[in-house]
């Protein structure tokens, strides 16, 4: 009875183990999030990669040496009989000095290269394009200052009075700003300095192929430098919030899209323009009426790229959303089917998100709203 129970328990474990292992492995390779940290692109990510590889090799060699030594000792000095007693020694100055100095030297060498890389990555790149990155549960907002004006980081670092929420709006000073969400557009070959903050909880901005992680902390400003190569033009790099930030942390994705300098300028110029007015009598025009009226969308979403989020407008700025390739925190492809599913039940698609529909939308209303969103180019 006892042993058969133990056998079945063991059989279950044997059957379950490969399944558990597969689940662990597969959870690391979501097909809609290819973001390989070991496939760096751009100088900043390569600096990190140049550190990862030698450290991994050193650690690997030590791992093999230590475990080979353990195996050797286990076999060579195993107890051969009941009477077998190993030679008794007490202390060995030479051995103790050896195993203290060798790791210390190794750590110092690795440390010197690490500190060098950290300082190098923190340097202010000359001629950088500055962009503010603001974390929200669960999406990223991007603010591009207008030409001639710069972001003013000091304003964000001021102490925030008790009970007052941090206002990332003050990032953008000196005139206008271009606001977008989810997808960060950058020119190739130009250093980009990201000022990163958050309006709610701590997030972490992480485009693995372009740079390391940087925390987005409410009321503080952190900095991350990225730069894309010439041959990255036209490429999209995926990223992920890397700090647990609530229910939909895993659904807080991001995209970095690289353009030539000219194409980037074209994109930015278009972002500044007001959205094209939908032609009267079309589904899109009916959708616009719903957006600003009965469906309540305009209560939370701006359709004006010059407006950063505020305490009332807490949804992503949807100016020119029709040009984006994804929505809801770069989570879903921007297409008819996904937009319809989202407007049917946003909570179902992205649990915990802050979009609450004040009314249940009919199929016709959804058709009109989707037409309107797609027309925003
Ligand atoms: Cu934002 Cu995790």
Coordinates of C-alpha atoms and ligand atoms in Angstrom, one line a residue:
X1 CA 0.0 0.0 0.0
X2 CA 2.6 2.4 1.1
X3 CA 5.2 1.6 -1.6
X4 CA 2.5 1.6 -4.4
X5 CA 1.5 5.1 -3.3
X6 CA 5.1 6.2 -3.3
X7 CA 5.5 4.6 -6.8
X8 CA 2.5 6.5 -8.2
X9 CA 3.8 9.7 -6.7
X10 CA 7.1 9.1 -8.3
X11 CA 5.5 8.2 -11.6
X12 CA 3.5 11.4 -11.5
X13 CA 6.7 13.4 -10.8
X14 CA 8.4 11.7 -13.7
X15 CA 5.5 12.5 -16.0
X16 CA 5.2 16.1 -14.7
X17 CA 8.8 17.1 -14.7
X18 CA 9.3 17.4 -18.5
X19 CA 6.0 19.3 -18.6
X20 CA 7.1 21.7 -15.9
X21 CA 10.5 22.2 -17.6
X22 CA 8.8 22.8 -21.0
X23 CA 6.5 25.4 -19.4
X24 CA 9.4 27.1 -17.9
X25 CA 11.3 27.2 -21.2
X26 CA 8.3 28.1 -23.3
X27 CA 7.3 30.9 -21.1
X28 CA 10.6 32.6 -22.0
X29 CA 9.8 32.6 -25.7
X30 CA 6.4 34.3 -26.4
X31 CA 6.2 34.4 -30.1
X32 CA 4.9 38.0 -30.2
X33 CA 7.8 39.3 -28.2
X34 CA 11.1 38.5 -29.9
X35 CA 13.6 40.6 -28.0
X36 CA 16.9 38.9 -27.8
X37 CA 19.3 40.4 -25.3
X38 CA 22.1 38.4 -26.9
X39 CA 21.6 40.0 -30.3
X40 CA 22.6 43.6 -29.6
X41 CA 22.2 46.4 -32.1
X42 CA 23.6 49.9 -31.7
X43 CA 26.7 51.0 -29.8
X44 CA 25.1 51.2 -26.3
X45 CA 23.8 47.6 -26.4
X46 CA 27.1 46.4 -27.9
X47 CA 29.0 47.9 -24.9
X48 CA 26.9 45.7 -22.6
X49 CA 27.3 42.7 -24.9
X50 CA 31.1 43.3 -24.8
X51 CA 30.9 42.9 -21.1
X52 CA 28.4 40.0 -21.0
X53 CA 30.5 37.7 -23.2
X54 CA 33.9 37.8 -21.4
X55 CA 32.2 37.7 -18.0
X56 CA 30.2 34.7 -19.1
X57 CA 33.3 32.9 -20.4
X58 CA 35.3 33.6 -17.2
X59 CA 32.3 32.4 -15.1
X60 CA 31.9 29.4 -17.3
X61 CA 35.5 28.3 -17.0
X62 CA 35.4 28.7 -13.2
X63 CA 32.1 26.8 -13.1
X64 CA 33.6 23.9 -15.0
X65 CA 36.8 23.9 -12.9
X66 CA 35.0 24.0 -9.6
X67 CA 32.6 21.2 -10.5
X68 CA 35.3 19.1 -12.0
X69 CA 37.3 19.4 -8.8
X70 CA 34.2 18.5 -6.7
X71 CA 33.6 15.4 -8.9
X72 CA 37.2 14.5 -8.7
X73 CA 37.3 14.8 -4.9
X74 CA 34.1 12.9 -4.5
X75 CA 35.4 10.0 -6.5
X76 CA 39.0 10.0 -5.5
X77 CA 38.5 10.4 -1.7
X78 CA 35.2 8.5 -1.3
X79 CA 35.0 6.3 1.8
X80 CA 36.2 2.8 0.8
X81 CA 35.4 0.8 4.0
X82 CA 33.9 1.3 7.4
X83 CA 37.4 1.8 8.8
X84 CA 38.4 4.3 6.1
X85 CA 39.3 7.6 7.8
X86 CA 40.8 10.5 5.8
X87 CA 44.1 12.0 6.8
X88 CA 43.3 14.7 9.4
X89 CA 44.7 18.2 8.6
X90 CA 44.1 21.4 10.5
X91 CA 44.4 24.5 8.4
X92 CA 46.6 25.3 5.5
X93 CA 47.9 28.8 5.2
X94 CA 48.9 28.4 1.6
X95 CA 45.5 27.1 0.5
X96 CA 43.7 29.8 2.4
X97 CA 45.7 32.6 0.9
X98 CA 45.3 31.0 -2.5
X99 CA 41.5 30.7 -2.4
X100 CA 41.2 34.2 -1.0
X101 CA 43.4 36.0 -3.5
X102 CA 42.4 34.2 -6.7
X103 CA 38.7 35.1 -6.5
X104 CA 39.6 38.6 -5.3
X105 CA 41.8 39.2 -8.3
X106 CA 39.1 37.8 -10.6
X107 CA 36.4 40.0 -9.1
X108 CA 38.6 43.0 -9.3
X109 CA 39.3 42.4 -13.0
X110 CA 35.6 41.9 -13.8
X111 CA 34.8 45.0 -11.6
X112 CA 37.1 47.3 -13.4
X113 CA 35.6 46.4 -16.8
X114 CA 32.0 46.7 -15.3
X115 CA 32.6 50.1 -13.7
X116 CA 34.2 51.3 -16.9
X117 CA 31.2 50.3 -18.9
X118 CA 28.7 51.8 -16.4
X119 CA 30.5 55.2 -16.6
X120 CA 30.8 55.0 -20.3
X121 CA 27.0 54.3 -20.7
X122 CA 26.2 57.2 -18.3
X123 CA 28.1 59.7 -20.4
X124 CA 26.0 62.6 -22.0
X125 CA 26.2 62.1 -25.7
X126 CA 26.8 65.3 -27.6
X127 CA 24.1 66.4 -30.1
X128 CA 21.6 63.9 -28.6
X129 CA 17.9 64.0 -29.4
X130 CA 16.1 64.3 -26.1
X131 CA 12.8 62.4 -25.6
X132 CA 10.8 62.1 -22.4
X133 CA 9.5 58.6 -21.6
X134 CA 6.7 58.4 -19.1
X135 CA 5.5 55.1 -17.7
X136 CA 1.8 54.5 -17.1
X137 CA 0.0 51.4 -15.9
X138 CA 0.4 49.7 -18.5
X139 CA 1.8 51.7 -21.5
X140 CA 4.5 54.2 -22.3
X141 CA 4.0 57.8 -23.3
X142 CA 6.7 59.7 -25.3
X143 CA 7.2 63.4 -25.4
X144 CA 9.3 65.0 -28.1
X145 CA 10.2 68.6 -27.4
X146 CA 9.7 71.1 -30.3
X147 CA 12.9 72.3 -32.1
X148 CA 14.8 74.9 -30.1
X149 CA 13.3 73.8 -26.7
X150 CA 14.8 71.3 -24.4
X151 CA 13.3 69.1 -21.8
X152 CA 13.8 70.5 -18.3
X153 CA 14.7 67.7 -16.0
X154 CA 15.0 70.0 -12.9
X155 CA 11.3 70.6 -12.8
X156 CA 10.6 66.9 -12.4
X157 CA 13.1 66.5 -9.7
X158 CA 11.5 69.1 -7.4
X159 CA 10.2 67.6 -4.2
X160 CA 6.6 66.7 -4.7
X161 CA 4.2 68.2 -2.0
X162 CA 2.5 65.7 0.2
X163 CA -0.7 64.4 -1.4
X164 CA 0.1 65.8 -4.8
X165 CA 0.6 63.4 -7.7
X166 CA 3.8 63.8 -9.8
X167 CA 3.0 65.7 -13.0
X168 CA 5.1 64.5 -15.9
X169 CA 3.5 67.3 -17.9
X170 CA 6.2 69.6 -16.6
X171 CA 8.8 67.6 -18.5
X172 CA 7.8 69.5 -21.6
X173 CA 8.6 73.2 -21.0
X174 CA 9.3 76.0 -23.5
X175 CA 6.5 75.7 -25.9
X176 CA 5.1 72.8 -27.6
X177 CA 5.8 69.2 -27.6
X178 CA 4.8 66.2 -29.7
X179 CA 3.2 63.4 -27.7
X180 CA 2.7 59.8 -28.8
X181 CA 2.3 56.4 -27.1
X182 CA 3.5 52.8 -27.3
X183 CA 5.8 53.2 -30.2
X184 CA 9.0 55.3 -29.9
X185 CA 10.3 56.6 -33.2
X186 CA 14.0 57.6 -33.5
X187 CA 16.5 58.5 -36.2
X188 CA 19.4 56.2 -36.9
X189 CA 23.0 57.2 -36.2
X190 CA 22.0 59.9 -33.7
X191 CA 22.4 59.5 -30.0
X192 CA 19.0 59.6 -28.2
X193 CA 18.8 60.6 -24.6
X194 CA 15.7 59.3 -22.9
X195 CA 14.5 61.1 -19.7
X196 CA 12.5 58.4 -18.0
X197 CA 9.8 58.8 -15.3
X198 CA 6.5 57.4 -14.2
X199 CA 3.1 58.8 -13.1
X200 CA 2.0 55.9 -10.9
X201 CA 4.3 53.0 -9.8
X202 CA 7.8 52.0 -10.7
X203 CA 8.2 50.6 -14.2
X204 CA 11.4 49.8 -16.1
X205 CA 12.0 50.8 -19.7
X206 CA 13.8 48.0 -21.5
X207 CA 14.5 47.7 -25.3
X208 CA 16.9 44.7 -24.9
X209 CA 18.5 44.9 -28.3
X210 CA 19.3 48.6 -28.0
X211 CA 20.1 49.2 -24.3
X212 CA 19.9 47.9 -20.8
X213 CA 17.0 48.5 -18.4
X214 CA 16.3 51.8 -16.7
X215 CA 13.8 52.3 -13.9
X216 CA 10.9 54.7 -14.4
X217 CA 10.3 56.1 -10.9
X218 CA 7.4 58.5 -10.0
X219 CA 8.8 62.0 -9.2
X220 CA 12.3 61.2 -10.3
X221 CA 14.1 61.3 -13.6
X222 CA 16.4 58.7 -14.9
X223 CA 18.3 58.7 -18.1
X224 CA 19.0 56.0 -20.7
X225 CA 21.0 56.5 -23.9
X226 CA 20.2 54.6 -27.1
X227 CA 21.6 54.8 -30.6
X228 CA 20.7 52.8 -33.7
X229 CA 23.0 52.0 -36.6
X230 CA 22.6 53.0 -40.2
X231 CA 21.5 49.5 -41.2
X232 CA 18.8 49.6 -38.5
X233 CA 16.7 52.0 -40.6
X234 CA 13.3 50.5 -41.1
X235 CA 13.8 48.1 -38.3
X236 CA 11.5 47.7 -35.2
X237 CA 12.9 46.7 -31.9
X238 CA 10.7 45.3 -29.3
X239 CA 10.8 45.9 -25.6
X240 CA 9.1 45.1 -22.4
X241 CA 8.5 46.8 -19.0
X242 CA 11.0 45.0 -16.8
X243 CA 9.7 45.9 -13.3
X244 CA 6.7 44.2 -11.9
X245 CA 4.0 47.0 -11.9
X246 CA 0.7 45.3 -11.4
X247 CA -1.8 43.0 -13.1
X248 CA -0.9 43.8 -16.7
X249 CA 2.9 44.2 -16.2
X250 CA 3.4 41.4 -18.8
X251 CA 1.2 43.3 -21.2
X252 CA 3.3 46.5 -21.0
X253 CA 5.3 46.2 -24.2
X254 CA 7.0 48.8 -26.3
X255 CA 8.4 49.3 -29.8
X256 CA 11.4 51.3 -31.0
X257 CA 11.1 52.2 -34.7
X258 CA 14.2 53.4 -36.4
X259 CA 14.2 55.8 -39.4
X260 CA 16.6 57.7 -41.6
X261 CA 17.1 61.3 -40.4
X262 CA 14.8 62.5 -43.2
X263 CA 12.1 59.9 -42.6
X264 CA 12.2 60.6 -38.9
X265 CA 11.7 64.4 -39.6
X266 CA 8.8 63.5 -41.9
X267 CA 7.2 61.4 -39.2
X268 CA 7.6 64.1 -36.6
X269 CA 6.3 66.8 -38.9
X270 CA 3.2 64.7 -39.5
X271 CA 2.7 64.1 -35.8
X272 CA 2.5 67.8 -35.3
X273 CA -0.4 68.3 -37.7
X274 CA -4.0 68.1 -36.6
X275 CA -5.7 64.9 -37.6
X276 CA -7.5 64.9 -40.9
X277 CA -11.2 65.6 -40.5
X278 CA -13.3 62.6 -41.5
X279 CA -15.6 63.2 -44.5
X280 CA -19.2 63.9 -43.5
X281 CA -21.6 61.0 -43.8
X282 CA -18.9 58.3 -43.5
X283 CA -18.5 55.7 -40.7
X284 CA -15.4 57.6 -39.5
X285 CA -17.4 60.8 -39.1
X286 CA -20.1 58.9 -37.1
X287 CA -17.2 57.4 -35.1
X288 CA -15.8 60.8 -34.3
X289 CA -19.2 61.9 -33.0
X290 CA -19.3 58.9 -30.8
X291 CA -15.7 59.4 -29.6
X292 CA -16.3 62.9 -28.4
X293 CA -19.9 62.2 -27.4
X294 CA -21.8 59.1 -26.3
X295 CA -19.0 56.6 -26.1
X296 CA -17.1 58.9 -23.7
X297 CA -13.6 58.2 -25.3
X298 CA -12.6 61.9 -25.3
X299 CA -12.9 62.0 -21.5
X300 CA -9.6 60.1 -21.2
X301 CA -7.9 60.3 -24.6
X302 CA -6.6 63.4 -26.4
X303 CA -6.6 63.4 -30.2
X304 CA -4.1 66.3 -30.1
X305 CA -0.4 65.5 -30.1
X306 CA 0.5 68.7 -28.4
X307 CA -1.1 67.6 -25.1
X308 CA 0.8 65.5 -22.6
X309 CA -1.3 63.3 -20.3
X310 CA -2.8 65.0 -17.3
X311 CA -4.8 63.9 -14.2
X312 CA -8.0 63.6 -16.2
X313 CA -6.8 62.4 -19.6
X314 CA -5.2 59.2 -18.4
X315 CA -5.4 57.2 -21.6
X316 CA -2.8 57.2 -24.3
X317 CA -2.9 60.2 -26.7
X318 CA -4.5 58.9 -29.8
X319 CA -3.4 61.6 -32.2
X320 CA -2.4 59.9 -35.5
X321 CA -3.2 56.5 -33.9
X322 CA -4.1 55.3 -37.4
X323 CA -0.4 55.3 -38.3
X324 CA 0.6 53.0 -35.4
X325 CA 1.2 49.4 -35.9
X326 CA 0.0 48.4 -32.4
X327 CA -2.1 49.6 -29.5
X328 CA -2.9 49.0 -25.8
X329 CA 0.8 49.3 -24.8
X330 CA 2.1 47.9 -28.1
X331 CA 0.3 44.7 -27.1
X332 CA -2.0 44.1 -30.1
X333 CA -1.5 44.7 -33.8
X334 CA -3.5 47.7 -34.9
X335 CA -6.1 46.0 -37.1
X336 CA -9.8 45.6 -37.5
X337 CA -10.1 42.3 -35.5
X338 CA -8.1 43.4 -32.5
X339 CA -9.7 46.9 -32.4
X340 CA -13.1 45.3 -32.4
X341 CA -12.2 42.8 -29.7
X342 CA -10.8 45.6 -27.6
X343 CA -13.9 47.8 -28.0
X344 CA -16.1 44.8 -27.1
X345 CA -14.3 44.3 -23.8
X346 CA -11.0 46.0 -23.0
X347 CA -10.7 44.3 -19.6
X348 CA -11.0 40.9 -21.2
X349 CA -8.1 41.7 -23.5
X350 CA -5.8 43.4 -21.0
X351 CA -6.8 42.6 -17.4
X352 CA -6.9 45.5 -15.0
X353 CA -6.3 48.3 -17.6
X354 CA -7.9 51.6 -16.8
X355 CA -10.2 51.8 -19.8
X356 CA -13.8 51.5 -18.7
X357 CA -16.5 51.9 -21.3
X358 CA -19.4 53.9 -19.9
X359 CA -21.8 52.1 -22.3
X360 CA -21.8 48.8 -24.0
X361 CA -21.1 49.5 -27.7
X362 CA -23.3 48.0 -30.4
X363 CA -21.7 46.3 -33.4
X364 CA -22.5 49.3 -35.6
X365 CA -21.0 51.7 -33.1
X366 CA -17.8 49.6 -32.9
X367 CA -17.6 49.7 -36.7
X368 CA -17.9 53.5 -36.7
X369 CA -15.3 53.9 -33.9
X370 CA -12.8 51.6 -35.6
X371 CA -13.3 53.5 -38.9
X372 CA -12.6 56.7 -37.0
X373 CA -9.5 55.4 -35.2
X374 CA -8.1 54.0 -38.5
X375 CA -8.7 57.4 -40.2
X376 CA -6.5 59.3 -37.7
X377 CA -3.3 59.5 -39.8
Ligands
LIG1 CU1 5.2 48.6 -16.1 CU2 5.9 46.4 -15.4

